[in-house]
PDB file of C-alpha atoms in Angstrom:
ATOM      1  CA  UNK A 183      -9.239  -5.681  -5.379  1.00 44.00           C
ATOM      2  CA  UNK A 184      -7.291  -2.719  -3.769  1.00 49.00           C
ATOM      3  CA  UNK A 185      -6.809   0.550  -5.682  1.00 52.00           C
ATOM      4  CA  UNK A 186      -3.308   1.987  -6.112  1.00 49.00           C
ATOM      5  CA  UNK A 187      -2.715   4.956  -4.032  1.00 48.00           C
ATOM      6  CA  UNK A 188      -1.507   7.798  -6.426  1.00 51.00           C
ATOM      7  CA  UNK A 189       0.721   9.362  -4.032  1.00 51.00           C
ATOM      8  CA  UNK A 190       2.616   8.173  -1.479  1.00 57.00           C
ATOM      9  CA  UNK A 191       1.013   8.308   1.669  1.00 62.00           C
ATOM     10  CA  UNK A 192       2.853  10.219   4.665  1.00 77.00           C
ATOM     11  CA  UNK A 193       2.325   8.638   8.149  1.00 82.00           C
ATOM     12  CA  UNK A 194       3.294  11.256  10.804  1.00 87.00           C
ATOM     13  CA  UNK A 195       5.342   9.776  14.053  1.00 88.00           C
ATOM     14  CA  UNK A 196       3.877  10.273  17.338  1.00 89.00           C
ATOM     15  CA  UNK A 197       6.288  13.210  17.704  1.00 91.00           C
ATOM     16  CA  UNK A 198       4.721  14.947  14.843  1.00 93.00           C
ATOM     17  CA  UNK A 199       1.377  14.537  16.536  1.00 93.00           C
ATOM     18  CA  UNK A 200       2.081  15.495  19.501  1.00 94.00           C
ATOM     19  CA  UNK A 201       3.551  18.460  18.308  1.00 95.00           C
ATOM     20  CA  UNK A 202       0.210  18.920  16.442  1.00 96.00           C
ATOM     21  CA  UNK A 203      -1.582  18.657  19.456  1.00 96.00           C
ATOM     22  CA  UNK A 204       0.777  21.343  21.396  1.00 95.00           C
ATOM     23  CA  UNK A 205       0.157  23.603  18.586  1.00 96.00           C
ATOM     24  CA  UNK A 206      -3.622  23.993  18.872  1.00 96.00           C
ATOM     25  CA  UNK A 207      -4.624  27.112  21.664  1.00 96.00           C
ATOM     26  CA  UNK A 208      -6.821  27.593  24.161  1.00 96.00           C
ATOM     27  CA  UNK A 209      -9.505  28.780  22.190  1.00 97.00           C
ATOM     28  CA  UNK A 210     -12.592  27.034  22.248  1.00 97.00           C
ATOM     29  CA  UNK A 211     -12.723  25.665  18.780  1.00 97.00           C
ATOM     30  CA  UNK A 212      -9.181  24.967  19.166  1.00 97.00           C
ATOM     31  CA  UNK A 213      -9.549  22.671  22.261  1.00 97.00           C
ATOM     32  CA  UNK A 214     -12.534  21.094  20.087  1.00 98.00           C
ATOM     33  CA  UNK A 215     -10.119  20.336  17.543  1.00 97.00           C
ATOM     34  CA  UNK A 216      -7.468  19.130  19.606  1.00 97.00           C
ATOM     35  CA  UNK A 217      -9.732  16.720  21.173  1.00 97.00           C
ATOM     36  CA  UNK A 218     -11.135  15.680  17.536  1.00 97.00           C
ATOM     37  CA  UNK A 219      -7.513  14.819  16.568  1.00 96.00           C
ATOM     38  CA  UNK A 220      -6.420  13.304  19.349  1.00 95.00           C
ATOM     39  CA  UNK A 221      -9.380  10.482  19.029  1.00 94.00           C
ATOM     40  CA  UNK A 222      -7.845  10.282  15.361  1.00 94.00           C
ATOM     41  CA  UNK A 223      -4.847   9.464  16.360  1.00 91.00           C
ATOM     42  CA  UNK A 224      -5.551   7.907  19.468  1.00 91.00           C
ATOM     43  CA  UNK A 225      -8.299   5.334  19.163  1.00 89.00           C
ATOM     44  CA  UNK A 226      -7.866   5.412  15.308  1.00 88.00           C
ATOM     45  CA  UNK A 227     -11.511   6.624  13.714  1.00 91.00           C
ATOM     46  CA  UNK A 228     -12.200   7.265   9.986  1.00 89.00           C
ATOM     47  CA  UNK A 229     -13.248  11.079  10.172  1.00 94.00           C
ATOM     48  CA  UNK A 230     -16.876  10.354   9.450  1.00 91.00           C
ATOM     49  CA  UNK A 231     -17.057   8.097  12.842  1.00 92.00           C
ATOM     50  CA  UNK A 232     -15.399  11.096  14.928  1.00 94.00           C
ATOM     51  CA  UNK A 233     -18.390  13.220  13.827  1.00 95.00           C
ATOM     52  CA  UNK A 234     -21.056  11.336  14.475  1.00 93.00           C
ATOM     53  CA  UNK A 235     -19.798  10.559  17.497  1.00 94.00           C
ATOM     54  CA  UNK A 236     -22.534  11.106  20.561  1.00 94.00           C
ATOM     55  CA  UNK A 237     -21.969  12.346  24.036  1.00 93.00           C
ATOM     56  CA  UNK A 238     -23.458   8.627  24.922  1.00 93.00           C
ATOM     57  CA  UNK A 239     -20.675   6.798  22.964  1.00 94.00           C
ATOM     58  CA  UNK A 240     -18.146   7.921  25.752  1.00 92.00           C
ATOM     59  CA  UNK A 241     -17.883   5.258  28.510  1.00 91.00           C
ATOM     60  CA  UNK A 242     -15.105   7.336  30.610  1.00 87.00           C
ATOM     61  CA  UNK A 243     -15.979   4.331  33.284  1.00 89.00           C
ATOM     62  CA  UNK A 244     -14.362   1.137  31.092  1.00 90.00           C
ATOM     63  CA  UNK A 245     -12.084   3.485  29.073  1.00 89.00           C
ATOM     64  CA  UNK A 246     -14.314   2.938  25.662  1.00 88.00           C
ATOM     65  CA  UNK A 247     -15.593   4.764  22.776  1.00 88.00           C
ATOM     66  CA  UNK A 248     -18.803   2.877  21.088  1.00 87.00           C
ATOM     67  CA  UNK A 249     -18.068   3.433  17.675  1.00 87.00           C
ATOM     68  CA  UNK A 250     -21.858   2.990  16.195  1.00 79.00           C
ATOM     69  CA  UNK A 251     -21.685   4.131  12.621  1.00 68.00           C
ATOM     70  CA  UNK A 252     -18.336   2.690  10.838  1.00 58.00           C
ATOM     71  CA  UNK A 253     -17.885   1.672   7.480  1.00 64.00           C
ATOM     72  CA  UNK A 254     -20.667  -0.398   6.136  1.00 58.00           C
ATOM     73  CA  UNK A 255     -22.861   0.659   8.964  1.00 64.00           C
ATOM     74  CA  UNK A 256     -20.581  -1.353  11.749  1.00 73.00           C
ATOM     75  CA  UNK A 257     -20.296  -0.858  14.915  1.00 73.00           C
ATOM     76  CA  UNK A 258     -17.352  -1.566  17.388  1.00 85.00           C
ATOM     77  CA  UNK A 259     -15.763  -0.754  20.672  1.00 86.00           C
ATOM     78  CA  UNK A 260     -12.223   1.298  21.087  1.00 88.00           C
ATOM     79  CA  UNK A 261     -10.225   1.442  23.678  1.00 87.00           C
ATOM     80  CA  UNK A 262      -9.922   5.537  24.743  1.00 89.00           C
ATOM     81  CA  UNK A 263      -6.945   5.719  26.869  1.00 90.00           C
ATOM     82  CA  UNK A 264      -5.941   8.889  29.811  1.00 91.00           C
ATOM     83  CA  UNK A 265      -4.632  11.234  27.410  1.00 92.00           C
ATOM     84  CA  UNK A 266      -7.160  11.467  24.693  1.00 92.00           C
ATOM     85  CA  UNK A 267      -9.897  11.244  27.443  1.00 93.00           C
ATOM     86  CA  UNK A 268      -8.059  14.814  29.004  1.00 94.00           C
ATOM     87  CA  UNK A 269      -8.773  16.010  25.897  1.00 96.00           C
ATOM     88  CA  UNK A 270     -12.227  15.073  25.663  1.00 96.00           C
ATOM     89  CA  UNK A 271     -12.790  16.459  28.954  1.00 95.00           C
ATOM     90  CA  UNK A 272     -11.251  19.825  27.955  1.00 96.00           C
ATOM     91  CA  UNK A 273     -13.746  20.111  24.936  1.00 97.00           C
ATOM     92  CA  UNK A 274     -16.463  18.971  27.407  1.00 96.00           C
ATOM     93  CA  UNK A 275     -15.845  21.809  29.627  1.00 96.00           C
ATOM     94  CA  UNK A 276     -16.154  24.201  27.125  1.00 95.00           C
ATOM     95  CA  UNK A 277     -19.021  22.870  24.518  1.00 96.00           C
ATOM     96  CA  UNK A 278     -22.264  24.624  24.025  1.00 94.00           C
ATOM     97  CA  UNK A 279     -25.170  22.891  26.482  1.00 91.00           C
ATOM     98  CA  UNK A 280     -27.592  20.635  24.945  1.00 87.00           C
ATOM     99  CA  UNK A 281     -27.660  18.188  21.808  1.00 89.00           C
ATOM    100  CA  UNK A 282     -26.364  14.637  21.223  1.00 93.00           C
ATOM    101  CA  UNK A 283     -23.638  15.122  18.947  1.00 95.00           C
ATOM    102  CA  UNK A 284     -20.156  15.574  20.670  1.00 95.00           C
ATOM    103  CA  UNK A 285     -18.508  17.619  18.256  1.00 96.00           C
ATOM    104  CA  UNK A 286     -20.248  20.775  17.284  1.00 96.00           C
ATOM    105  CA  UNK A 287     -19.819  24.557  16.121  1.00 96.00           C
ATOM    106  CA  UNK A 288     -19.531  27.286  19.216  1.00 94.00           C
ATOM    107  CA  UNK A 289     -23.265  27.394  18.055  1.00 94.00           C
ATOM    108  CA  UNK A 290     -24.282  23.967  18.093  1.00 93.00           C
ATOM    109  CA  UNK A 291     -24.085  22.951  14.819  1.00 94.00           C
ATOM    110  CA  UNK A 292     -22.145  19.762  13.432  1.00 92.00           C
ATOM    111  CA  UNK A 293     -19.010  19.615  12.396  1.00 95.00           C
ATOM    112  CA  UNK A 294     -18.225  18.832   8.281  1.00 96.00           C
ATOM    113  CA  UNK A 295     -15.613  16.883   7.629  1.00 95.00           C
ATOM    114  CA  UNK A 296     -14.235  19.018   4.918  1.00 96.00           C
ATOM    115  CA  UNK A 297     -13.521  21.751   7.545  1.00 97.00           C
ATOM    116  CA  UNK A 298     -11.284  18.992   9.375  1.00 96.00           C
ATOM    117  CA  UNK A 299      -9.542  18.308   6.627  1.00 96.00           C
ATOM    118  CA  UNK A 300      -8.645  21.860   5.387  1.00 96.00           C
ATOM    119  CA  UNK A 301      -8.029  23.145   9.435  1.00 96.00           C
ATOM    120  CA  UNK A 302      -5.203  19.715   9.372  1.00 95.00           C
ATOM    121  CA  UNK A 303      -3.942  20.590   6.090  1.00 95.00           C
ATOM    122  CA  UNK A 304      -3.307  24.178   7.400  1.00 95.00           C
ATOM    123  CA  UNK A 305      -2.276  23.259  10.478  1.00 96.00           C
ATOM    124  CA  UNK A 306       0.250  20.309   9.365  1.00 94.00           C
ATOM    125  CA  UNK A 307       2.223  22.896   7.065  1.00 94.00           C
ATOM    126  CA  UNK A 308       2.278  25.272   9.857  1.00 94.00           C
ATOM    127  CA  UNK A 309       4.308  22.851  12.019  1.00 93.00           C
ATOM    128  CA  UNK A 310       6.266  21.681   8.534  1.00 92.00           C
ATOM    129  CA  UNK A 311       4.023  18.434   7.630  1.00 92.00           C
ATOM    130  CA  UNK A 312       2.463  19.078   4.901  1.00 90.00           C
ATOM    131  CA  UNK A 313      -0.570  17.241   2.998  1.00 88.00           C
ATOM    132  CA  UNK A 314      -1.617  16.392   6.634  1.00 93.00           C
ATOM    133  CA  UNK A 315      -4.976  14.957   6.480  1.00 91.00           C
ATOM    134  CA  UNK A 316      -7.303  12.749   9.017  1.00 93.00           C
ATOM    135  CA  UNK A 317      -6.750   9.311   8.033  1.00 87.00           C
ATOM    136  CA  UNK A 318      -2.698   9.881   8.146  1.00 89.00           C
ATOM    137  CA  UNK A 319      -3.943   9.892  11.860  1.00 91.00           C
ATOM    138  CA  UNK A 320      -5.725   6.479  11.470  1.00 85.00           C
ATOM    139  CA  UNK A 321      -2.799   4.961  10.205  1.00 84.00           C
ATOM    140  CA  UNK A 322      -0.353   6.462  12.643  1.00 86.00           C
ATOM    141  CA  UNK A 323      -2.265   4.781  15.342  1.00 83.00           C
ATOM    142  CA  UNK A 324      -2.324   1.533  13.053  1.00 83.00           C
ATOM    143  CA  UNK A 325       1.508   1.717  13.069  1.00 80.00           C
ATOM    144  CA  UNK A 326       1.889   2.523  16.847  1.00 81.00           C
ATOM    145  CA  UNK A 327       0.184  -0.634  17.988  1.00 77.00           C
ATOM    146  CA  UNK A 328       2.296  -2.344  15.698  1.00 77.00           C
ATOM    147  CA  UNK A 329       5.461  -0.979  17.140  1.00 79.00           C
ATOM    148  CA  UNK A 330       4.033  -1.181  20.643  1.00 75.00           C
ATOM    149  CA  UNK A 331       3.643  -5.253  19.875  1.00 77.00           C
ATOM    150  CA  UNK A 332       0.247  -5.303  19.304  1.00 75.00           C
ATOM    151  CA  UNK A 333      -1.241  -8.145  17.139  1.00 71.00           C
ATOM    152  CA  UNK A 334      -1.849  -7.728  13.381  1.00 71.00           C
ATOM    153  CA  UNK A 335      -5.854  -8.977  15.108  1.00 68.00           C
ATOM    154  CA  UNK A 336      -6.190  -6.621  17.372  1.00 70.00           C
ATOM    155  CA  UNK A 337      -5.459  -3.968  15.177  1.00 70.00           C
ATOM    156  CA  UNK A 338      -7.723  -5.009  12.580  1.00 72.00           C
ATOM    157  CA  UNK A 339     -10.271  -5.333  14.939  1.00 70.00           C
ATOM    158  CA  UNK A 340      -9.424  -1.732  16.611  1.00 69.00           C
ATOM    159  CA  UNK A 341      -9.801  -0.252  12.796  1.00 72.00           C
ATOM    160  CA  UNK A 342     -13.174  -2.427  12.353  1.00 68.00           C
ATOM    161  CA  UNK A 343     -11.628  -4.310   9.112  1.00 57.00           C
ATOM    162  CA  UNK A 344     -12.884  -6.914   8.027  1.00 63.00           C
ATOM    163  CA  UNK A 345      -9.608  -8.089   6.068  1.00 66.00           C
ATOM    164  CA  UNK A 346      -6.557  -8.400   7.555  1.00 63.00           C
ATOM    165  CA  UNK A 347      -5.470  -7.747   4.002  1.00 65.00           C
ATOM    166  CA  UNK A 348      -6.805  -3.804   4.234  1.00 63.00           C
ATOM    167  CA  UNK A 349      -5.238  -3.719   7.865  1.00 61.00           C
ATOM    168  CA  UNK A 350      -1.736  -5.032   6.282  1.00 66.00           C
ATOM    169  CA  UNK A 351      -1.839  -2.035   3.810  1.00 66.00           C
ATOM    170  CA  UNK A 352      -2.283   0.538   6.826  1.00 61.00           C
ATOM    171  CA  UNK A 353       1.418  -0.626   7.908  1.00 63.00           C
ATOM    172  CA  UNK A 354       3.351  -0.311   4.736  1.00 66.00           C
ATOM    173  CA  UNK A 355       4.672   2.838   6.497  1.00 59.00           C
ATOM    174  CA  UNK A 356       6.779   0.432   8.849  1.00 58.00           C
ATOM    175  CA  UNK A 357      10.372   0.575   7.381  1.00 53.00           C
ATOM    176  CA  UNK A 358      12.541  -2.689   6.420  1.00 50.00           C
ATOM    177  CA  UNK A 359      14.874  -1.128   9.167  1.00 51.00           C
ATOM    178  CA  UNK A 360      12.360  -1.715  12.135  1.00 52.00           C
ATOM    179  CA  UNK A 361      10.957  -4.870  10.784  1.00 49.00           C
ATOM    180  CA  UNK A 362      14.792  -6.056  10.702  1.00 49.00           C
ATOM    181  CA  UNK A 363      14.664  -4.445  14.120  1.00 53.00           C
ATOM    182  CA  UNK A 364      11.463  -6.175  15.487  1.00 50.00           C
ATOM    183  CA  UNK A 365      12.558  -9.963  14.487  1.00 49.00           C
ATOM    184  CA  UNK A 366      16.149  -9.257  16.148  1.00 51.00           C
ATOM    185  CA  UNK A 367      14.878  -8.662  19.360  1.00 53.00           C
ATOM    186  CA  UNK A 368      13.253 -12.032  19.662  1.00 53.00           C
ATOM    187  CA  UNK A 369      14.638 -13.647  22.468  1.00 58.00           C
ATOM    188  CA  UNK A 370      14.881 -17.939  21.888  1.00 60.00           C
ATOM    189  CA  UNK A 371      17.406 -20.350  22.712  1.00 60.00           C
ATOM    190  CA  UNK A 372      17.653 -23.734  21.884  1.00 63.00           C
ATOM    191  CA  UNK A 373      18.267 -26.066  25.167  1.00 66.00           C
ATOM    192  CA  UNK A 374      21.396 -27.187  24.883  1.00 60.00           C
TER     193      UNK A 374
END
């Protein structure tokens, strides 16, 4: 059974995330948190996978993030394309030496999740969205491989549902305009 959302969740457009990502400086915890959003949005992680993300999970080789500790302790692959992977490698360059974890405090430390979510809910109504938080990210990159043609599979699978049911309610965002859209640019024809 699926709980009713009480508000009415606000998927940002790649436009609004990108303009999130231009907003962040050159500060160190600012390229860390560009980086952290951009695998958000990018390869679509719950929050709490993003943290406990290791330096090993990056396989800049295949283009792959090893995500090991999803929801209900699964694990699965992402894709981590160019862009996101510049990011990463701008954080890299500037995190502290030593430990496992690959986002951490100027001193090392973990990040909490609750800081993400406050620094995107300040950030978002700095750059007019409002009630930003990290899975509006999630679902933003739900809804782009939707509109890039993507299977309804291989998003589930890139989220790590199990029920294509829970991936369905990540693209309610999808207006009736682009679905209408979407089925008139089908190309058939009936040999005549």
């Amino acid at each position: 059974m699926t709980k009713a959302r009480k508000t009415e969740l606000r998927v940002p457009t790649a436009d609004q995330i990108e303009q999130l990502l231009r907003s962040f400086s050159t500060a160190p915890t600012s390229v860390r948190n560009r980086a952290l959003c951009g695998l958000l949005w990018r390869c679509g992680l719950r929050i709490s996978e993003a943290l406990a993300l290791t330096m090993g999970d990056l396989d800049r080789a295949r283009g792959r993030l090893v995500v090991r500790c999803g929801k209900g302790s699964k694990s699965r692959t992402v894709g981590l394309d160019a862009g996101a992977m510049a990011l990463v490698d701008a954080w890299l360059a500037m995190r502290p030496a030593g430990g496992r974890v690959l986002f951490v405090t100027l001193a090392g430390k973990t990040v909490s999740a609750s800081y993400c979510r406050s620094m995107l809910i300040r950030k978002g109504a700095k750059i007019g969205l409002p009630g930003l938080h990290p899975h509006a990210l999630r679902h933003a990159f739900a809804a782009g491989l939707v509109r890039e043609g993507h299977s309804m599979p291989t998003v589930q699978k890139s989220l790590g549902h199990s029920s294509l049911a829970t991936t369905a309610t990540y693209l309610a965002s999808l207006g009736e305009d682009e679905a209408a859209e979407a089925v008139a640019s089908r190309s058939w024809m009936l040999p005549v």
